[in-house]
Short mmCIF file of N, CA, C and O and ligand atoms in Angstrom, two decimals:
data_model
loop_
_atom_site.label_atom_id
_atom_site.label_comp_id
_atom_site.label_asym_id
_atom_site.label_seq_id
_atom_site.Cartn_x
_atom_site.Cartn_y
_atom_site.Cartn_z
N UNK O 1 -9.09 -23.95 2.30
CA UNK O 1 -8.98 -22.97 1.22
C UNK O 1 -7.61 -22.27 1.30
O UNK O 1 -7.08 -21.83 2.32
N UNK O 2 -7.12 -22.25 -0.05
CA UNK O 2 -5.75 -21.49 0.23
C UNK O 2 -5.84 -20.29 0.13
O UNK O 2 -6.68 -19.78 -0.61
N UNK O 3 -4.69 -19.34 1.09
CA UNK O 3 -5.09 -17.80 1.22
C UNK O 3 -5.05 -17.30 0.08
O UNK O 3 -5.79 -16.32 0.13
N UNK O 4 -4.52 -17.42 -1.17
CA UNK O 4 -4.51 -16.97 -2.21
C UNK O 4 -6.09 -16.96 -2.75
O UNK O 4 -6.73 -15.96 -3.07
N UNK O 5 -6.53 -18.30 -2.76
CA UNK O 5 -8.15 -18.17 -2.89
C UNK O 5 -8.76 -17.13 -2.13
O UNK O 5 -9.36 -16.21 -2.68
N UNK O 6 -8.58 -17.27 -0.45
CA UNK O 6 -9.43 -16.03 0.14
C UNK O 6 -9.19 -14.54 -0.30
O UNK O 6 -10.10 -13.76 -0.01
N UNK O 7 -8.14 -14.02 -0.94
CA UNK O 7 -7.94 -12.98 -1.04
C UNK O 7 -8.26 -12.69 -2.05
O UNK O 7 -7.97 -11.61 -2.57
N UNK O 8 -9.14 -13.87 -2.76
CA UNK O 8 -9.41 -13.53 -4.11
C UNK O 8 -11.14 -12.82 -3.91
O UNK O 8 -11.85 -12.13 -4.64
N UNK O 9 -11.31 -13.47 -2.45
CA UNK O 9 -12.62 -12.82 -2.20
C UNK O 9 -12.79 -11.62 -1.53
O UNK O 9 -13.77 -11.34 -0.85
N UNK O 10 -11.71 -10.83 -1.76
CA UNK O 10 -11.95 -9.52 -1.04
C UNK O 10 -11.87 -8.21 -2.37
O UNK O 10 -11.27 -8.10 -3.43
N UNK O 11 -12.74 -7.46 -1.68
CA UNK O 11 -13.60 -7.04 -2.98
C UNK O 11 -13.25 -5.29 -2.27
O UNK O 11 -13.09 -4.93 -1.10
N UNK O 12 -13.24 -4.48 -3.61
CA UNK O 12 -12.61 -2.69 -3.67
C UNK O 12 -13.18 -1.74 -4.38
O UNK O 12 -13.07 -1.52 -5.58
N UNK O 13 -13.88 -1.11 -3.46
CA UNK O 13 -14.09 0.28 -3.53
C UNK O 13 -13.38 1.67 -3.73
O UNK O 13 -13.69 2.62 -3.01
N UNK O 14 -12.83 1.72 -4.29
CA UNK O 14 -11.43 2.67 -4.38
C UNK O 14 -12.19 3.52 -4.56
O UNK O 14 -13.24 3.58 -5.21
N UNK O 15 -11.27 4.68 -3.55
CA UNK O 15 -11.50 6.10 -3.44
C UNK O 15 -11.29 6.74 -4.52
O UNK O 15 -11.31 5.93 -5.45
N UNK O 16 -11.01 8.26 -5.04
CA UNK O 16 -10.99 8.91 -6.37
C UNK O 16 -9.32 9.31 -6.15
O UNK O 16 -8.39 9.28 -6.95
N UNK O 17 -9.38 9.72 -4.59
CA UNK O 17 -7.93 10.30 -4.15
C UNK O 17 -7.14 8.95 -3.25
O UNK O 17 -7.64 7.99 -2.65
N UNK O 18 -5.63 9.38 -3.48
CA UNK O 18 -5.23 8.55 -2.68
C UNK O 18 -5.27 8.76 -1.35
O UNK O 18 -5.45 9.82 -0.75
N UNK O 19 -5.05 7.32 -0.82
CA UNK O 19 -5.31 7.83 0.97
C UNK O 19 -3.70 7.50 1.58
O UNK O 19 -3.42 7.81 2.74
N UNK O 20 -2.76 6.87 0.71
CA UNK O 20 -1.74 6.80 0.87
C UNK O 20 -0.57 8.00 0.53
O UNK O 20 -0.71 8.56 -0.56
N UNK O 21 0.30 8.34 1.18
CA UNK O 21 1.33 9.23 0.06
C UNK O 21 2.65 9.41 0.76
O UNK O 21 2.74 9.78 1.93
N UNK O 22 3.59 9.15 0.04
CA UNK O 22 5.35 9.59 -0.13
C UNK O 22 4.90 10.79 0.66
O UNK O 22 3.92 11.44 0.30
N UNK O 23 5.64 11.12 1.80
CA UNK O 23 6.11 12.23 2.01
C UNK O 23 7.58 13.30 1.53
O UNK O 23 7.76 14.52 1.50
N UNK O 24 8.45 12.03 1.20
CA UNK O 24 9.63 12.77 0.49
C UNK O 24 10.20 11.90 -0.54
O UNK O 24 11.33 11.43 -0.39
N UNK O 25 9.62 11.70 -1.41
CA UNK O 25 10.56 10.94 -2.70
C UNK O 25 11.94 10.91 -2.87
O UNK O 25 12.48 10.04 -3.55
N UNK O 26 12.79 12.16 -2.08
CA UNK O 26 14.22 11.98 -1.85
C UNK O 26 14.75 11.16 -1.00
O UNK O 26 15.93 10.79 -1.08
N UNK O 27 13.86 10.76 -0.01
CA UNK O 27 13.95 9.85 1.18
C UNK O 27 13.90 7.97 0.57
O UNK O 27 14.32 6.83 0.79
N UNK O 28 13.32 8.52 -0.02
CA UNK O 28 12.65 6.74 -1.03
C UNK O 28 14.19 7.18 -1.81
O UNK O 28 15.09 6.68 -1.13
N UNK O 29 14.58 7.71 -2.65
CA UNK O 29 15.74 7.44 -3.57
C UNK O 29 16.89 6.91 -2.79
O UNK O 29 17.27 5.75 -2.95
N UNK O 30 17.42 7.67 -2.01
CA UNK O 30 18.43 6.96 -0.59
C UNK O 30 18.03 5.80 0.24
O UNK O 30 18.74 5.35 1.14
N UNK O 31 17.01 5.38 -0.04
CA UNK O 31 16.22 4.08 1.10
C UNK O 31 16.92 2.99 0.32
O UNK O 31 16.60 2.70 -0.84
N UNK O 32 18.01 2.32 1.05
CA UNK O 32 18.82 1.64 1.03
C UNK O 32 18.25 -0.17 0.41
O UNK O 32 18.84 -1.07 -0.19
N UNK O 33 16.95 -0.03 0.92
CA UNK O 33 16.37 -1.35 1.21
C UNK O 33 14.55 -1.77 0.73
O UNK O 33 13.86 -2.77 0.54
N UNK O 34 14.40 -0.24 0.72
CA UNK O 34 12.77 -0.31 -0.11
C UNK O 34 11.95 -1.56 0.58
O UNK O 34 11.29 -2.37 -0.07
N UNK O 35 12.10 -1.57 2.17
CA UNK O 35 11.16 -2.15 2.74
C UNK O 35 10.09 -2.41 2.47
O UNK O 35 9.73 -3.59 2.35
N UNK O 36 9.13 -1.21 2.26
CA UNK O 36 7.80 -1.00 2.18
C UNK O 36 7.27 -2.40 0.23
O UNK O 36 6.25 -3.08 0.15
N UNK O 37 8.07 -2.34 -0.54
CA UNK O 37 8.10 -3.10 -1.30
C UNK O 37 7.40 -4.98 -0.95
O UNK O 37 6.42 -5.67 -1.25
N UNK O 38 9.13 -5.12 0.14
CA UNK O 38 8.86 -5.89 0.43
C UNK O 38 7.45 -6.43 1.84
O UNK O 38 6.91 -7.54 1.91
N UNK O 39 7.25 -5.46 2.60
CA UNK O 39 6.49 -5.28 3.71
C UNK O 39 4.74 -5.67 3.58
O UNK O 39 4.01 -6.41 4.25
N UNK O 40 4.52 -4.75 2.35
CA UNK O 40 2.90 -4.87 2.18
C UNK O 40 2.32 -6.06 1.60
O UNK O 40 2.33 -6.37 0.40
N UNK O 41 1.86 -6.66 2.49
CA UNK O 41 0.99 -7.83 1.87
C UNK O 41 -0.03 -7.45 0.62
O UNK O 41 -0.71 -8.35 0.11
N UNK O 42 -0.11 -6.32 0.22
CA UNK O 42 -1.20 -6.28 -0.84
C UNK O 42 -0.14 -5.96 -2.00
O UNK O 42 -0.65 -6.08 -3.12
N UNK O 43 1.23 -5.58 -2.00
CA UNK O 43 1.82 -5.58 -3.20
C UNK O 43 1.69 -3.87 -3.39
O UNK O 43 2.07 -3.74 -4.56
N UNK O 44 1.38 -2.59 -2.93
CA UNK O 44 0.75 -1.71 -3.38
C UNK O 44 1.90 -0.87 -3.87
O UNK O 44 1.75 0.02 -4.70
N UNK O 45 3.18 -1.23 -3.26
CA UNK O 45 4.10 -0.12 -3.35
C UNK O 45 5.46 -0.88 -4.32
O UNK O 45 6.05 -1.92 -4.04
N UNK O 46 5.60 -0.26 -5.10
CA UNK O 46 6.32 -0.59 -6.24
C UNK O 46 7.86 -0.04 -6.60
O UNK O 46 7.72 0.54 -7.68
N UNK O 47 9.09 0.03 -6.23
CA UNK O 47 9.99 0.82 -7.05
C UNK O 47 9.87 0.96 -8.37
O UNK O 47 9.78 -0.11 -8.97
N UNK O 48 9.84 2.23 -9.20
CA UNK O 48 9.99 2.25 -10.75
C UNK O 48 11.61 2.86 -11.23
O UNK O 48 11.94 4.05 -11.23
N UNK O 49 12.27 1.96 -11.54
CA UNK O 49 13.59 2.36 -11.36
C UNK O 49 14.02 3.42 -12.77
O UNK O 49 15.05 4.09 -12.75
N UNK O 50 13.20 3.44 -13.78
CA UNK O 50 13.08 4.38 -14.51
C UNK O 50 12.91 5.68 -14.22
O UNK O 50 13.84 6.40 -14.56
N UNK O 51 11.43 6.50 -13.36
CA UNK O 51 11.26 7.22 -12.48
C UNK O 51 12.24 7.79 -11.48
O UNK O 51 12.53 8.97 -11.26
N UNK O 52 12.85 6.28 -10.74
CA UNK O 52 13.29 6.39 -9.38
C UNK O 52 12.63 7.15 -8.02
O UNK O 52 12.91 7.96 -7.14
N UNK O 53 11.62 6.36 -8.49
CA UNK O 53 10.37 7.06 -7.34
C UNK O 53 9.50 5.42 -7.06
O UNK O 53 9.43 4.53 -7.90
N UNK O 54 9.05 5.37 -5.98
CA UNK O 54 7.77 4.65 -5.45
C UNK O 54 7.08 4.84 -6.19
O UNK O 54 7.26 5.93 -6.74
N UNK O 55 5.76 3.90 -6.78
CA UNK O 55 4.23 3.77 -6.92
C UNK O 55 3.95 3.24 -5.99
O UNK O 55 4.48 2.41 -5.24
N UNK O 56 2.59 4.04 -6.08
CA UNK O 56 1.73 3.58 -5.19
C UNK O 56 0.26 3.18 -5.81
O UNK O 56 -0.44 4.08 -6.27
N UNK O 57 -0.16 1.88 -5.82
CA UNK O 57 -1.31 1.38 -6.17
C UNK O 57 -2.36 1.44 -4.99
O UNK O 57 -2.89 0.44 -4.51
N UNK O 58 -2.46 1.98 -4.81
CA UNK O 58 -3.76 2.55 -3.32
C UNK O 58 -5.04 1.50 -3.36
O UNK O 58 -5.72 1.00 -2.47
N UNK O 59 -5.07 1.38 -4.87
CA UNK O 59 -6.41 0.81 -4.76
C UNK O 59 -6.72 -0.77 -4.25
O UNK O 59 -7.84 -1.28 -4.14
N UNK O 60 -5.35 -1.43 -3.94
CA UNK O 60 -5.44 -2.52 -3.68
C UNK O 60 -5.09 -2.60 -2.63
O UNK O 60 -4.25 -3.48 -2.46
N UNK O 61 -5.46 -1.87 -1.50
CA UNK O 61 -4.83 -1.27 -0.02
C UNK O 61 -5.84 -2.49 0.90
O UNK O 61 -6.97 -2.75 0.48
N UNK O 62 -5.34 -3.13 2.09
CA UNK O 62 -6.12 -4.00 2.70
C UNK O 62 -6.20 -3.15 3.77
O UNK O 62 -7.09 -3.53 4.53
N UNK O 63 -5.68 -2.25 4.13
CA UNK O 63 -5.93 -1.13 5.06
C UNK O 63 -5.16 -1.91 6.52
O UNK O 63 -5.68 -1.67 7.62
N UNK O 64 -4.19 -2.64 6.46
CA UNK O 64 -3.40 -3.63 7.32
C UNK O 64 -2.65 -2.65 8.90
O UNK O 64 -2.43 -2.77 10.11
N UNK O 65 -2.51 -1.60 7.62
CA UNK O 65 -1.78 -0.14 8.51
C UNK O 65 -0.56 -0.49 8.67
O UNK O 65 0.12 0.19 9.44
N UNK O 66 0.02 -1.55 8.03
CA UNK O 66 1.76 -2.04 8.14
C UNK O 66 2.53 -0.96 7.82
O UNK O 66 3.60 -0.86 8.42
N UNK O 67 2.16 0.04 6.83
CA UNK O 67 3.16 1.07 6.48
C UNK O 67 3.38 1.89 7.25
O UNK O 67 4.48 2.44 7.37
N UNK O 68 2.12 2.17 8.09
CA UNK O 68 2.16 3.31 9.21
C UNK O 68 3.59 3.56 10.15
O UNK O 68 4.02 4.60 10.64
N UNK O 69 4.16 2.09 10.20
CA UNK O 69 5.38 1.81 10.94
C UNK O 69 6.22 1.19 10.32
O UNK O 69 7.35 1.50 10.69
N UNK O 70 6.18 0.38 9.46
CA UNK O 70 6.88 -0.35 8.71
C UNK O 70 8.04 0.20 8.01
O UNK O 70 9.06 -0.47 7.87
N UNK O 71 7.88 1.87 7.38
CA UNK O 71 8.89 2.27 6.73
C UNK O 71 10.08 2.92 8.42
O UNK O 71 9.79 3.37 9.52
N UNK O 72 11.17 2.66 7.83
CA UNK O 72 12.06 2.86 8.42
C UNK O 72 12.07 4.37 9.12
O UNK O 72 12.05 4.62 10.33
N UNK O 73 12.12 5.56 7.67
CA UNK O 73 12.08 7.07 7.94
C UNK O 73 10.52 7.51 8.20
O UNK O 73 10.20 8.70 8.23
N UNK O 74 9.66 6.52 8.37
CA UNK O 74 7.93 6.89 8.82
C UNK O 74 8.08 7.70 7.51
O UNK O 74 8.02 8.89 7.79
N UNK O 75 8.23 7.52 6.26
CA UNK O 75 8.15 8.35 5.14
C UNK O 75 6.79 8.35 4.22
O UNK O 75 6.56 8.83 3.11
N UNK O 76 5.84 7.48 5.35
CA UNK O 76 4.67 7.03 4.70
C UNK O 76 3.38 8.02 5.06
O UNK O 76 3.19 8.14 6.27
N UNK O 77 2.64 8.62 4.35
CA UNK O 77 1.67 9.45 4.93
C UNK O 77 0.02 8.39 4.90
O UNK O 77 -0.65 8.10 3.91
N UNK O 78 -0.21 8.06 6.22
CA UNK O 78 -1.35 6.65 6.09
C UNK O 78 -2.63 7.69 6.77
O UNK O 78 -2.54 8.56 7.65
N UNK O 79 -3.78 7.22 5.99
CA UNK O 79 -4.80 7.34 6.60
C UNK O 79 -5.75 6.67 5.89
O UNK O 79 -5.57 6.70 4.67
N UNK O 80 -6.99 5.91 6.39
CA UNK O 80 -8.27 5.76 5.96
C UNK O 80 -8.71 6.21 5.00
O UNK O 80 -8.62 7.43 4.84
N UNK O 81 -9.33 5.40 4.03
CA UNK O 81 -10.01 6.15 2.43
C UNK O 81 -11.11 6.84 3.46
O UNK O 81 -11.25 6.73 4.68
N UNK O 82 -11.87 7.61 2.43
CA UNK O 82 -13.07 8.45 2.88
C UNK O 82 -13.90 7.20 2.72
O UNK O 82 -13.78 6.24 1.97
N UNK O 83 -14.95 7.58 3.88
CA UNK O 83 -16.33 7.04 4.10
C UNK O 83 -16.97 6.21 2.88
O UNK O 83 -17.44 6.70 1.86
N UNK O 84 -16.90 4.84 3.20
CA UNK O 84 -17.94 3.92 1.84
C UNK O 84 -17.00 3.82 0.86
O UNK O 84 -17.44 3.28 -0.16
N UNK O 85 -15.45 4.28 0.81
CA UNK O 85 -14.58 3.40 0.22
C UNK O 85 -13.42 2.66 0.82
O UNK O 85 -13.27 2.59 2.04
N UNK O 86 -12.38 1.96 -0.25
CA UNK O 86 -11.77 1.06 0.30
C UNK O 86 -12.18 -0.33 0.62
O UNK O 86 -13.37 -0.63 0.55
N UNK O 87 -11.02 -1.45 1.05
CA UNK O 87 -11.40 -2.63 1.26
C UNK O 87 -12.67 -2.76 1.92
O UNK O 87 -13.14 -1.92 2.69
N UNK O 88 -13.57 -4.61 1.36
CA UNK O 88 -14.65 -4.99 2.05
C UNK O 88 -14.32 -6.39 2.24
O UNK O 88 -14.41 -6.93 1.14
N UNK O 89 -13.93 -7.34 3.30
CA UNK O 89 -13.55 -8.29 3.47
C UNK O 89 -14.33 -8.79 3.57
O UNK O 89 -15.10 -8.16 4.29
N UNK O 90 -15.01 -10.27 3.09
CA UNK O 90 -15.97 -10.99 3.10
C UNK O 90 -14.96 -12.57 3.74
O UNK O 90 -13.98 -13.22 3.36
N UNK O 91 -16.10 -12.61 5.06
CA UNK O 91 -15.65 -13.81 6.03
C UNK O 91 -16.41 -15.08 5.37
O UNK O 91 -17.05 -14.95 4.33
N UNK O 92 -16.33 -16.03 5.89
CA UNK O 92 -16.78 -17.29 6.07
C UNK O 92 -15.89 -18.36 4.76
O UNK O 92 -16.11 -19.57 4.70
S1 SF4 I 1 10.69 1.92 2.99
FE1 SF4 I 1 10.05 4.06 3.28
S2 SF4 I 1 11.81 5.33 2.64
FE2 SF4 I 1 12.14 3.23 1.87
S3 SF4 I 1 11.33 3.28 -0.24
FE3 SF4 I 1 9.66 2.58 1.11
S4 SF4 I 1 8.50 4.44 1.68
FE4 SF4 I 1 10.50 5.07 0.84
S1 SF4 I 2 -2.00 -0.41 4.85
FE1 SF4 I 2 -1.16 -2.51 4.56
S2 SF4 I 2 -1.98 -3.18 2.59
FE2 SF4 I 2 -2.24 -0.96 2.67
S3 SF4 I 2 -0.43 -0.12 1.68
FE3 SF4 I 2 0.01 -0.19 3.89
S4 SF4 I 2 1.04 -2.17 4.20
FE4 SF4 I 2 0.03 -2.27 2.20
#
């Protein structure tokens, strides 16, 4: 099965609030390289060069915790959705 198939089987509970968040959007405007873009396997974090700010699509979070370290300035605020939401990975 190709991973694209398996990931088609993982299924979301999204929280109401985000569990992700920018700590300094001035930090993202100077970020030379917008790692986090390229970094997240779920796609969640977006430049909007209109804005000139990050999105953040939370709801498609695999909860991997790559951002936790991944951004360069730790400009990432990570924690766990609340209880009974967020990703449900289905094996086999
Ligand atoms: S890598 Fe970090 S500082 Fe750079 S755009 Fe992403 S969140 Fe912002
Ligand atoms: S925890 Fe993983 S999947 Fe979720 S936003 Fe961070 S890098 Fe992307």
């Amino acid at each position: 099965m190709r991973i694209e198939d398996r990931l088609f089987l993982v299924k979301f509970n999204p929280d109401k609030v985000s569990h992700l968040r920018i700590i300094s959007p001035d930090v993202c405007e100077k970020c030379a390289h917008k790692q986090c873009v390229a970094f997240c396997p779920a796609k969640v974090y977006e430049w909007d060069e209109s804005e000139k700010a990050i999105t953040i699509a939370y709801e498609g979070c695999f909860e991997c915790g790559a951002c936790r370290i991944g951004c360069p300035d730790l400009n990432i605020s990570w924690r766990y959705p609340r209880g009974g939401c967020g990703v449900a990975f289905r094996f086999g």
